């Protein structure tokens, strides 16, 4: 298939010599950007907020929160005070101490960010939860980590099974509460002192615990430590290209690692203005936010970009989006079609980035200074070594599909799967961390995502990645979203089966199925054309927008789909 190339831009002249970044790269040098490299006093919240105030940037806008017509703006000084107050509330009213697990279970609001930073100032470990979690999902995570405190809102507090959580000492409610056992956050916040002595930590002390669902079993608690900041800072600088005057918007919720590593830490470590937009997605509210707030850097995900693409030009034309200078994507493969759309409508390249909850920060990305090959996730970031390996850990040559693996030893790597050493150990083959994704590397060193290892399809002896087929499918005008699986077949081993959600204007029909099949056959390859197509109103997706192929497969085979707590079922 013909690959579309998009030339490097000169948006960051300092980085345009991509090879130079590599040549001179050394994690020890990056550490020198932090005062702890001399004092040994670590605290992520300090580096994100207080440090900038001390350096004379107290009046700079740190945070803009927007939800419909509501908008609030906070300087770094405001954030310092608010996070100090939140820390005092958590300390005095809820007894939070260093190392405790403190969960945050609420929709995006300024208080979410104040209390997250406050928790970090106390040296406690933050456990962010999606607001959509129901009782069992909340319980599993809190139980597994022996959470001591949870911060929530009146709408969600009923989903916390307090009686089943013996280690839970306090429920902090942001909003009205008449339960005397609960802490009224707002009342305590108003009275709290603006001063707080930050708890100084060690670089290997726990910082954040993100639960992530695997294909089977219980969700795993992925623990990151303070030292992750080194990589979150430098990838914010190099990959997000954050600069002094940028207004940056990461669309991810903090329940997903993208919403913390790149929705909190990277932008504030780089002293950028960080935008959070609450409420639900709509093309109008998203384009409206870019227009109104003059967003310059926008980090989003393929699902959202595909929805915007599907919404068409009419709505797009109502907004002035010319403030944008850099767009990035994460979470699932970025279809070439979407990259092309980005060029057409923004005249900007959309930069794909690949990483995982476990890796804590970017691993493989399209740097501003690189040529983009549409459909490729790019190359390893400086300081990270990647390879495609076979199941025994041998490196495979270019253009061979295999396990995408990373050489251990980058700063943001998880340190632990909470209370599950065997699970942690199972990620490694020798010195390689094995991602669970299959991919290949081309002759220029670009990586091409093929699917989760268990999603790869073997049909009549040909190995096909579902992503390539899905990408072709979404090029068809009728197709809004597509998920492709291998369905067991007595003759071919597996056949390609596609689940398709159509765009609104299109009706399901046998002719349309045939037309789509031919479209893939002629545009990609005969063996890749789905032998079966099933139309669905919507596809099962995680809250971070990933198509859950294992759920499609379970539907197909009438099997139990496993842990569904991360599924977006609104
Ligand atoms: C950050 C994040 C990790 C899995 C990962 C892969 C998929 C993420 C991707 C991508 C193709 C990209 N994934 N980025 N696939 N292209 N640019 O998403 O973390 O929620 O833990 O998911 O997501 O399958 O292994 P997490």
CSV table of N, CA and C in Angstrom, one decimal, residues 44 48 112-113 116 126-128 207-208 210 224 232 248 250 252-268 274 355 360:
chain,number,residue,atom,x,y,z
A,44,UNK,N,6.6,15.9,43.2
A,44,UNK,CA,6.0,16.2,41.9
A,44,UNK,C,5.2,17.5,41.9
A,48,UNK,N,5.7,20.9,39.8
A,48,UNK,CA,4.6,21.4,38.8
A,48,UNK,C,4.2,22.8,39.1
A,112,UNK,N,-10.8,18.7,41.5
A,112,UNK,CA,-10.1,17.5,41.2
A,112,UNK,C,-8.6,17.7,41.2
A,113,UNK,N,-8.3,18.8,40.5
A,113,UNK,CA,-6.9,19.1,40.3
A,113,UNK,C,-6.2,19.6,41.6
A,116,UNK,N,-5.8,16.6,43.8
A,116,UNK,CA,-4.7,15.7,43.3
A,116,UNK,C,-3.4,16.2,43.7
A,126,UNK,N,-1.7,8.8,44.7
A,126,UNK,CA,-3.0,9.2,44.1
A,126,UNK,C,-3.6,8.0,43.3
A,127,UNK,N,-4.8,7.7,43.5
A,127,UNK,CA,-5.5,6.7,42.7
A,127,UNK,C,-6.7,7.3,41.9
A,128,UNK,N,-6.5,7.8,40.7
A,128,UNK,CA,-7.6,8.4,40.0
A,128,UNK,C,-8.5,7.4,39.4
A,207,UNK,N,4.0,7.5,43.7
A,207,UNK,CA,3.3,8.7,43.4
A,207,UNK,C,1.9,8.5,42.9
A,208,UNK,N,1.7,7.6,41.9
A,208,UNK,CA,0.4,7.5,41.4
A,208,UNK,C,0.1,6.0,41.0
A,210,UNK,N,-2.3,3.8,38.8
A,210,UNK,CA,-3.4,3.7,37.7
A,210,UNK,C,-3.8,2.3,37.5
A,224,UNK,N,3.5,4.1,39.7
A,224,UNK,CA,4.6,5.0,39.2
A,224,UNK,C,5.2,5.8,40.4
A,232,UNK,N,8.5,12.6,31.9
A,232,UNK,CA,7.3,13.4,31.6
A,232,UNK,C,7.6,14.8,31.2
A,248,UNK,N,-2.2,24.8,26.2
A,248,UNK,CA,-2.2,23.3,25.9
A,248,UNK,C,-3.4,22.7,26.4
A,250,UNK,N,-5.1,18.8,26.7
A,250,UNK,CA,-5.1,17.4,26.6
A,250,UNK,C,-6.5,17.0,26.9
A,252,UNK,N,-7.8,14.2,27.6
A,252,UNK,CA,-8.0,12.9,28.4
A,252,UNK,C,-8.5,13.2,29.9
A,253,UNK,N,-9.3,12.3,30.4
A,253,UNK,CA,-9.7,12.3,31.8
A,253,UNK,C,-8.5,11.8,32.6
A,254,UNK,N,-8.3,12.3,33.9
A,254,UNK,CA,-7.2,11.7,34.7
A,254,UNK,C,-7.4,10.3,35.1
A,255,UNK,N,-8.6,9.7,34.9
A,255,UNK,CA,-8.8,8.3,35.1
A,255,UNK,C,-7.9,7.4,34.2
A,256,UNK,N,-7.5,8.0,33.1
A,256,UNK,CA,-6.6,7.4,32.1
A,256,UNK,C,-5.3,8.0,32.3
A,257,UNK,N,-4.2,7.2,32.1
A,257,UNK,CA,-2.9,7.7,32.3
A,257,UNK,C,-2.5,8.9,31.5
A,258,UNK,N,-3.1,9.0,30.3
A,258,UNK,CA,-2.9,10.2,29.5
A,258,UNK,C,-3.3,11.5,30.2
A,259,UNK,N,-4.4,11.4,31.0
A,259,UNK,CA,-4.9,12.5,31.7
A,259,UNK,C,-4.1,13.0,32.9
A,260,UNK,N,-3.2,12.1,33.3
A,260,UNK,CA,-2.3,12.6,34.4
A,260,UNK,C,-0.9,12.9,33.8
A,261,UNK,N,-0.2,11.9,33.2
A,261,UNK,CA,1.1,12.1,32.7
A,261,UNK,C,1.2,13.3,31.8
A,262,UNK,N,0.1,13.4,30.9
A,262,UNK,CA,0.1,14.5,29.9
A,262,UNK,C,-1.0,15.5,30.1
A,263,UNK,N,-1.9,15.3,31.1
A,263,UNK,CA,-2.9,16.2,31.4
A,263,UNK,C,-2.6,17.0,32.6
A,264,UNK,N,-1.6,16.6,33.4
A,264,UNK,CA,-1.2,17.3,34.6
A,264,UNK,C,0.3,17.5,34.6
A,265,UNK,N,1.0,16.4,34.6
A,265,UNK,CA,2.5,16.5,34.9
A,265,UNK,C,3.3,17.2,33.8
A,266,UNK,N,3.2,16.6,32.6
A,266,UNK,CA,4.1,17.2,31.6
A,266,UNK,C,3.8,18.7,31.3
A,267,UNK,N,2.6,19.1,31.2
A,267,UNK,CA,2.4,20.6,30.9
A,267,UNK,C,2.8,21.4,32.1
A,268,UNK,N,2.6,21.0,33.3
A,268,UNK,CA,3.0,21.9,34.4
A,268,UNK,C,4.4,21.8,34.7
A,274,UNK,N,-2.3,25.1,31.1
A,274,UNK,CA,-3.0,23.8,30.9
A,274,UNK,C,-4.5,24.0,30.9
A,355,UNK,N,2.5,4.7,23.7
A,355,UNK,CA,3.0,4.3,25.1
A,355,UNK,C,1.9,3.6,25.8
A,360,UNK,N,4.4,4.8,31.6
A,360,UNK,CA,4.3,6.1,32.3
A,360,UNK,C,4.5,7.3,31.4
